[in-house]
Short mmCIF file of C-alpha atoms and ligand atoms in Angstrom, two decimals:
data_model
loop_
_atom_site.label_atom_id
_atom_site.label_comp_id
_atom_site.label_asym_id
_atom_site.label_seq_id
_atom_site.Cartn_x
_atom_site.Cartn_y
_atom_site.Cartn_z
CA MET A 1 0.00 0.00 0.00
CA ASP A 2 1.55 3.31 -1.01
CA ASN A 3 -0.31 5.26 1.65
CA GLU A 4 1.13 3.20 4.50
CA VAL A 5 3.07 5.38 6.93
CA SER A 6 6.47 4.38 8.32
CA VAL A 7 8.57 5.99 11.04
CA HIS A 8 10.50 9.02 9.72
CA PRO A 9 14.31 8.89 10.18
CA LEU A 10 14.15 12.27 11.98
CA SER A 11 11.12 11.30 14.07
CA ASP A 12 13.02 11.94 17.33
CA ARG A 13 13.99 15.44 16.22
CA PRO A 14 10.81 17.24 15.15
CA THR A 15 12.49 20.61 14.50
CA ALA A 16 14.98 18.99 12.11
CA ALA A 17 12.25 16.81 10.60
CA TRP A 18 10.12 19.85 9.71
CA LYS A 19 13.15 21.65 8.22
CA GLU A 20 13.45 18.68 5.87
CA ILE A 21 9.76 18.04 5.21
CA SER A 22 8.94 21.74 4.65
CA LYS A 23 11.19 21.72 1.57
CA THR A 24 8.43 19.83 -0.24
CA GLN A 25 5.24 21.10 1.36
CA LYS A 26 3.77 24.36 2.59
CA MET A 27 1.98 25.57 5.70
CA TYR A 28 -0.56 28.31 5.07
CA LYS A 29 -1.93 30.43 7.92
CA LEU A 30 -5.66 31.02 7.60
CA ASN A 31 -7.46 33.99 9.08
CA VAL A 32 -10.70 32.48 10.29
CA LYS A 33 -13.42 34.51 12.01
CA ILE A 34 -16.43 33.38 13.99
CA PRO A 35 -19.37 33.37 11.53
CA GLN A 36 -22.00 35.97 12.35
CA LYS A 37 -24.78 34.30 10.34
CA PRO A 38 -26.67 31.20 11.49
CA VAL A 39 -25.55 27.92 9.97
CA GLU A 40 -27.13 26.97 6.62
CA PRO A 41 -29.63 24.08 6.80
CA ASN A 42 -27.40 21.70 4.78
CA LYS A 43 -24.40 22.19 7.06
CA LEU A 44 -23.27 21.24 10.57
CA ARG A 45 -21.60 23.91 12.72
CA PHE A 46 -18.58 22.87 14.82
CA VAL A 47 -17.34 24.97 17.76
CA CYS A 48 -13.86 23.99 18.99
CA MET A 49 -11.99 24.72 22.20
CA SER A 50 -9.07 23.11 24.00
CA ASP A 51 -6.73 23.60 26.96
CA THR A 52 -9.16 25.38 29.28
CA HIS A 53 -7.29 23.98 32.33
CA SER A 54 -10.10 24.53 34.88
CA LEU A 55 -10.12 28.25 34.06
CA ILE A 56 -13.55 28.39 32.42
CA ARG A 57 -14.79 30.92 34.98
CA ASN A 58 -12.11 33.38 33.78
CA ILE A 59 -13.34 33.34 30.17
CA MET A 60 -14.35 36.83 28.98
CA PHE A 61 -16.12 35.80 25.74
CA ASP A 62 -19.41 34.06 24.90
CA ILE A 63 -19.20 30.53 23.52
CA PRO A 64 -20.74 30.61 20.00
CA ASP A 65 -23.74 28.33 19.46
CA GLY A 66 -23.46 25.45 17.03
CA ASP A 67 -24.39 21.82 16.43
CA VAL A 68 -21.22 20.14 17.70
CA PHE A 69 -18.99 21.35 20.53
CA ILE A 70 -15.48 19.88 20.65
CA HIS A 71 -12.90 20.08 23.46
CA ALA A 72 -9.48 18.72 22.43
CA GLY A 73 -8.08 17.95 25.91
CA ASP A 74 -6.39 19.59 28.93
CA PHE A 75 -9.72 20.60 30.44
CA THR A 76 -8.15 20.30 33.93
CA LYS A 77 -4.85 21.10 35.65
CA CYS A 78 -4.24 17.55 36.90
CA GLY A 79 -7.44 15.54 36.46
CA GLN A 80 -8.80 15.83 40.00
CA LYS A 81 -12.39 14.66 40.50
CA ASP A 82 -13.55 18.17 41.52
CA GLU A 83 -12.08 19.61 38.33
CA VAL A 84 -13.82 16.98 36.19
CA LEU A 85 -17.12 17.56 38.02
CA SER A 86 -17.04 21.32 37.48
CA PHE A 87 -16.05 20.90 33.81
CA ASP A 88 -18.97 18.48 33.36
CA LYS A 89 -21.35 20.93 35.02
CA TRP A 90 -20.13 23.75 32.74
CA ILE A 91 -20.33 21.70 29.53
CA GLY A 92 -23.86 20.73 30.60
CA THR A 93 -24.89 24.40 30.39
CA LEU A 94 -23.79 24.73 26.73
CA PRO A 95 -26.57 24.77 24.13
CA HIS A 96 -24.86 22.49 21.55
CA LYS A 97 -26.71 19.28 20.74
CA HIS A 98 -23.52 17.20 20.55
CA LYS A 99 -20.56 17.69 22.89
CA ILE A 100 -17.35 15.75 22.35
CA VAL A 101 -14.37 15.69 24.71
CA ILE A 102 -10.98 13.99 24.65
CA ALA A 103 -8.32 13.93 27.38
CA GLY A 104 -4.94 15.63 27.27
CA ASN A 105 -1.72 15.08 29.19
CA HIS A 106 -3.11 17.04 32.17
CA GLU A 107 -5.98 14.58 32.74
CA LEU A 108 -3.76 12.34 34.87
CA SER A 109 -6.66 10.35 36.33
CA PHE A 110 -7.82 9.19 32.86
CA ASP A 111 -4.60 7.28 32.10
CA GLU A 112 -4.49 4.03 34.05
CA LYS A 113 -0.91 3.26 33.19
CA PHE A 114 0.08 6.68 34.52
CA THR A 115 -1.96 6.40 37.74
CA ASN A 116 -0.68 2.90 38.54
CA LEU A 117 2.94 3.92 37.98
CA PHE A 118 2.54 7.10 40.00
CA LYS A 119 0.97 5.27 42.95
CA LYS A 120 3.90 2.84 43.00
CA LYS A 121 6.37 5.72 42.81
CA ILE A 122 4.70 7.47 45.74
CA GLU A 123 4.85 4.29 47.84
CA SER A 124 8.56 3.81 47.23
CA GLN A 125 9.62 7.46 47.53
CA SER A 126 7.16 8.88 50.05
CA ARG A 127 9.85 9.77 52.57
CA ASP A 128 11.92 11.95 50.26
CA MET A 129 9.17 13.52 48.18
CA THR A 130 8.59 17.21 48.76
CA ASP A 131 5.09 18.70 48.86
CA GLU A 132 5.46 20.18 45.40
CA VAL A 133 5.72 17.46 42.75
CA PRO A 134 8.28 18.44 40.11
CA HIS A 135 6.88 19.06 36.59
CA TYR A 136 3.28 19.23 37.65
CA GLY A 137 3.19 22.56 39.51
CA LYS A 138 0.69 20.97 41.88
CA THR A 139 0.96 19.72 45.44
CA LYS A 140 1.40 16.07 46.29
CA ASP A 141 -2.15 16.10 47.71
CA ASN A 142 -3.60 17.28 44.39
CA ILE A 143 -1.80 14.59 42.40
CA ASN A 144 -2.56 11.93 45.01
CA ASP A 145 -6.22 12.84 44.86
CA ALA A 146 -6.20 12.61 41.03
CA VAL A 147 -4.41 9.28 40.74
CA ASN A 148 -6.57 7.69 43.46
CA THR A 149 -9.91 8.53 41.84
CA GLU A 150 -11.59 5.36 40.53
CA ASN A 151 -13.58 5.34 37.29
CA ILE A 152 -13.05 9.02 36.53
CA ARG A 153 -14.95 8.74 33.23
CA GLN A 154 -18.24 8.29 35.11
CA TYR A 155 -18.10 11.98 36.10
CA LEU A 156 -18.34 13.10 32.47
CA THR A 157 -22.12 12.82 32.09
CA ASN A 158 -22.90 15.78 29.81
CA CYS A 159 -20.67 14.91 26.85
CA THR A 160 -19.35 12.05 24.74
CA TYR A 161 -15.83 11.14 25.85
CA LEU A 162 -13.68 9.72 23.05
CA GLU A 163 -10.49 7.74 23.69
CA ASP A 164 -9.21 5.89 20.62
CA SER A 165 -12.83 5.79 19.52
CA GLY A 166 -15.24 7.58 17.26
CA LEU A 167 -18.83 8.48 16.54
CA GLU A 168 -20.89 9.59 13.58
CA ILE A 169 -23.10 12.67 13.56
CA CYS A 170 -25.40 13.17 10.53
CA GLY A 171 -23.06 11.08 8.38
CA ILE A 172 -19.93 12.98 9.49
CA LYS A 173 -17.34 10.65 11.03
CA ILE A 174 -15.47 11.95 14.07
CA TYR A 175 -12.60 10.22 15.92
CA GLY A 176 -10.71 11.24 19.07
CA THR A 177 -7.43 10.17 20.70
CA PRO A 178 -5.46 11.67 23.64
CA TRP A 179 -1.89 10.45 22.98
CA GLN A 180 1.09 12.79 22.52
CA PRO A 181 4.87 12.50 22.08
CA GLU A 182 6.36 12.30 25.58
CA PHE A 183 7.35 15.49 27.35
CA GLY A 184 7.79 15.84 31.11
CA ASN A 185 6.18 12.55 32.23
CA TRP A 186 2.52 13.38 31.89
CA ALA A 187 -0.54 11.28 31.07
CA PHE A 188 -0.95 9.67 27.63
CA ASN A 189 2.76 10.27 26.87
CA LEU A 190 4.40 7.94 24.35
CA PRO A 191 7.90 7.80 22.86
CA ARG A 192 8.09 9.42 19.41
CA GLY A 193 8.14 7.05 16.46
CA SER A 194 6.55 3.61 16.34
CA GLU A 195 4.62 3.82 19.63
CA CYS A 196 2.84 7.00 18.55
CA LEU A 197 2.34 5.58 15.04
CA ASN A 198 0.67 2.46 16.51
CA LYS A 199 -2.01 4.71 18.04
CA TRP A 200 -2.46 6.71 14.80
CA ASN A 201 -2.80 3.40 12.90
CA ARG A 202 -6.06 2.83 14.80
CA ILE A 203 -7.70 5.94 13.29
CA PRO A 204 -10.17 4.87 10.57
CA SER A 205 -9.24 6.11 7.08
CA ASP A 206 -12.74 7.47 6.47
CA THR A 207 -12.54 9.93 9.39
CA ASP A 208 -13.87 13.39 8.45
CA VAL A 209 -13.00 15.24 11.66
CA LEU A 210 -9.99 14.04 13.65
CA ILE A 211 -9.45 15.20 17.23
CA THR A 212 -6.06 14.67 18.89
CA HIS A 213 -4.48 16.49 21.82
CA THR A 214 -1.11 16.86 20.10
CA PRO A 215 -0.58 18.85 16.93
CA PRO A 216 0.92 17.11 13.93
CA LEU A 217 4.38 18.31 12.91
CA GLY A 218 4.40 21.71 11.18
CA HIS A 219 0.91 22.92 12.08
CA GLY A 220 0.21 24.81 15.32
CA ASP A 221 3.22 23.14 16.94
CA LEU A 222 5.81 25.92 17.13
CA VAL A 223 6.88 26.43 20.77
CA CYS A 224 7.95 29.92 21.98
CA SER A 225 11.55 28.71 22.27
CA GLY A 226 11.61 28.12 18.49
CA VAL A 227 11.39 24.33 18.54
CA ARG A 228 8.65 22.22 16.95
CA ALA A 229 6.73 19.82 19.20
CA GLY A 230 4.29 18.18 16.75
CA CYS A 231 4.30 14.50 15.80
CA THR A 232 5.83 13.60 12.42
CA GLU A 233 4.00 10.26 12.14
CA LEU A 234 0.71 12.02 12.89
CA LEU A 235 1.33 14.51 10.05
CA TYR A 236 2.02 11.72 7.57
CA THR A 237 -0.90 9.59 8.81
CA VAL A 238 -3.24 12.54 8.40
CA GLN A 239 -1.89 13.57 4.98
CA LYS A 240 -1.26 10.19 3.37
CA ARG A 241 -3.85 7.86 4.84
CA ILE A 242 -6.74 9.67 6.51
CA GLN A 243 -7.05 13.00 4.69
CA PRO A 244 -9.78 14.28 7.02
CA LYS A 245 -11.52 17.56 6.25
CA TYR A 246 -10.46 18.96 9.61
CA HIS A 247 -7.85 18.03 12.21
CA ILE A 248 -8.54 19.61 15.62
CA PHE A 249 -5.99 19.68 18.45
CA GLY A 250 -4.45 21.92 21.15
CA HIS A 251 -1.58 21.24 23.61
CA ILE A 252 0.91 23.79 22.25
CA HIS A 253 -0.90 26.86 23.56
CA GLU A 254 1.26 29.33 21.59
CA GLY A 255 0.34 27.47 18.36
CA TYR A 256 -3.31 28.62 18.56
CA GLY A 257 -4.83 29.31 15.15
CA VAL A 258 -5.89 27.74 11.87
CA THR A 259 -3.52 26.52 9.15
CA SER A 260 -3.63 24.33 6.05
CA ASP A 261 -1.36 22.31 3.79
CA GLY A 262 -3.63 23.29 0.89
CA LYS A 263 -5.99 20.36 1.45
CA ILE A 264 -6.63 19.61 5.13
CA ILE A 265 -7.59 22.33 7.62
CA PHE A 266 -5.63 22.15 10.87
CA VAL A 267 -7.12 23.80 13.97
CA ASN A 268 -5.09 24.46 17.11
CA ALA A 269 -7.98 25.42 19.38
CA SER A 270 -5.98 26.14 22.59
CA THR A 271 -8.08 28.51 24.64
CA CYS A 272 -5.28 29.22 27.12
CA ASP A 273 -2.26 31.17 26.00
CA ILE A 274 1.30 30.44 27.08
CA ASN A 275 0.62 32.04 30.49
CA TYR A 276 -2.45 29.85 31.07
CA ILE A 277 -4.78 32.81 30.52
CA PRO A 278 -7.91 31.67 28.61
CA ASN A 279 -7.82 34.47 26.01
CA ASN A 280 -8.19 32.65 22.67
CA LEU A 281 -11.61 32.53 21.02
CA PRO A 282 -13.26 29.23 20.04
CA VAL A 283 -12.70 28.21 16.41
CA VAL A 284 -15.94 27.74 14.46
CA PHE A 285 -16.51 26.11 11.06
CA ASP A 286 -19.39 24.63 9.08
CA ILE A 287 -19.20 21.25 7.31
CA PRO A 288 -21.62 20.39 4.49
CA LEU A 289 -23.77 17.36 5.29
CA PRO A 290 -23.19 14.32 3.07
CA PRO A 291 -25.96 13.52 0.57
CA GLY A 292 -29.06 12.06 2.20
CA HIS A 293 -28.53 13.77 5.59
P1 5GP B 1 0.60 21.62 28.68
O1 5GP B 1 1.39 21.48 29.95
O2 5GP B 1 -0.64 22.43 28.94
O3 5GP B 1 0.34 20.31 28.04
O4 5GP B 1 1.49 22.45 27.66
C1 5GP B 1 1.77 23.80 27.96
C2 5GP B 1 2.98 24.30 27.24
O5 5GP B 1 4.11 23.44 27.48
C3 5GP B 1 2.86 24.36 25.74
O6 5GP B 1 2.18 25.53 25.32
C4 5GP B 1 4.34 24.37 25.34
O7 5GP B 1 4.89 25.66 25.52
C5 5GP B 1 4.96 23.43 26.36
N1 5GP B 1 5.05 22.06 25.82
C6 5GP B 1 4.12 21.08 25.91
N2 5GP B 1 4.55 19.96 25.28
C7 5GP B 1 5.76 20.25 24.77
C8 5GP B 1 6.71 19.49 24.00
O8 5GP B 1 6.52 18.32 23.64
N3 5GP B 1 7.88 20.14 23.67
C9 5GP B 1 8.12 21.41 24.04
N4 5GP B 1 9.28 21.97 23.65
N5 5GP B 1 7.25 22.15 24.75
C10 5GP B 1 6.08 21.59 25.11
MN1 MN B 2 -2.47 22.62 27.87
MN1 MN B 3 -10.27 9.84 4.33
MN1 MN B 4 -1.24 19.48 26.83
#
């Protein structure tokens, strides 16, 4: 199969990989505004946010109405039950008929492998662990609380939670997955290369709207320091095999905005900016319904 994706030789070095790959493809920045007119009857309106980090109450803008609301992960600071409960309560107040949520690296309690490992670590190191857990910017109590919550998904009652799974709305196929290239030992971290690719290989080829927490390489993935953080295998999977209409993500807050390779529209919907201030507006677009819907 000529659309099969293999691991890129520079997979471990995304900045160098993009330098190479961008010789043969372009990244266009699109200036997209929130539509002021109601959606046409033959279209479905999508409203996208991400990376709200339990700061919803600080938002200074109205959430635009639409048919489908999408949150691309990092809705909490560390996945504590109280954070999940208040997010669920908030999403329950939104008018959208369909609400879709994926986890990000901050939703520690959603990743069983992470919680099990962390609990073991705490047991073995409890005597020399300080109150502040490195990397997480949270106290040991906060993290303990998160990793010890059982069945966290039960507290998301007002939305559809996707994790390596999909759903179809009016003939439009949507798929969501939380994994990202590892950085700082968070939830849903995976080594770059084949382990990430194995997750992307599960995405059905007929997906119309793909939701990941991580950006692909080259789109919405430029970190303030000048390095690229996106996943090379995700870019190639999306371009060569899936070719969705839209790819929605967040994670790299400073990469907020809409871009394209000339075919696929890439949406970094990070609501929070680099200082964790929820300043960025939701991204809204309308997708024509397939024939018969
Ligand atoms: P978060 O902790 O909310 O997942 O990410 C917040 C910020 O951390 C991002 O906006 C970005 O500046 C930085 N960051 C997250 N993941 C990566 C990564 O893989 N590489 C680099 N260089 N920075 C990252
Ligand atoms: Mn974030
Ligand atoms: Mn396709
Ligand atoms: Mn993130």
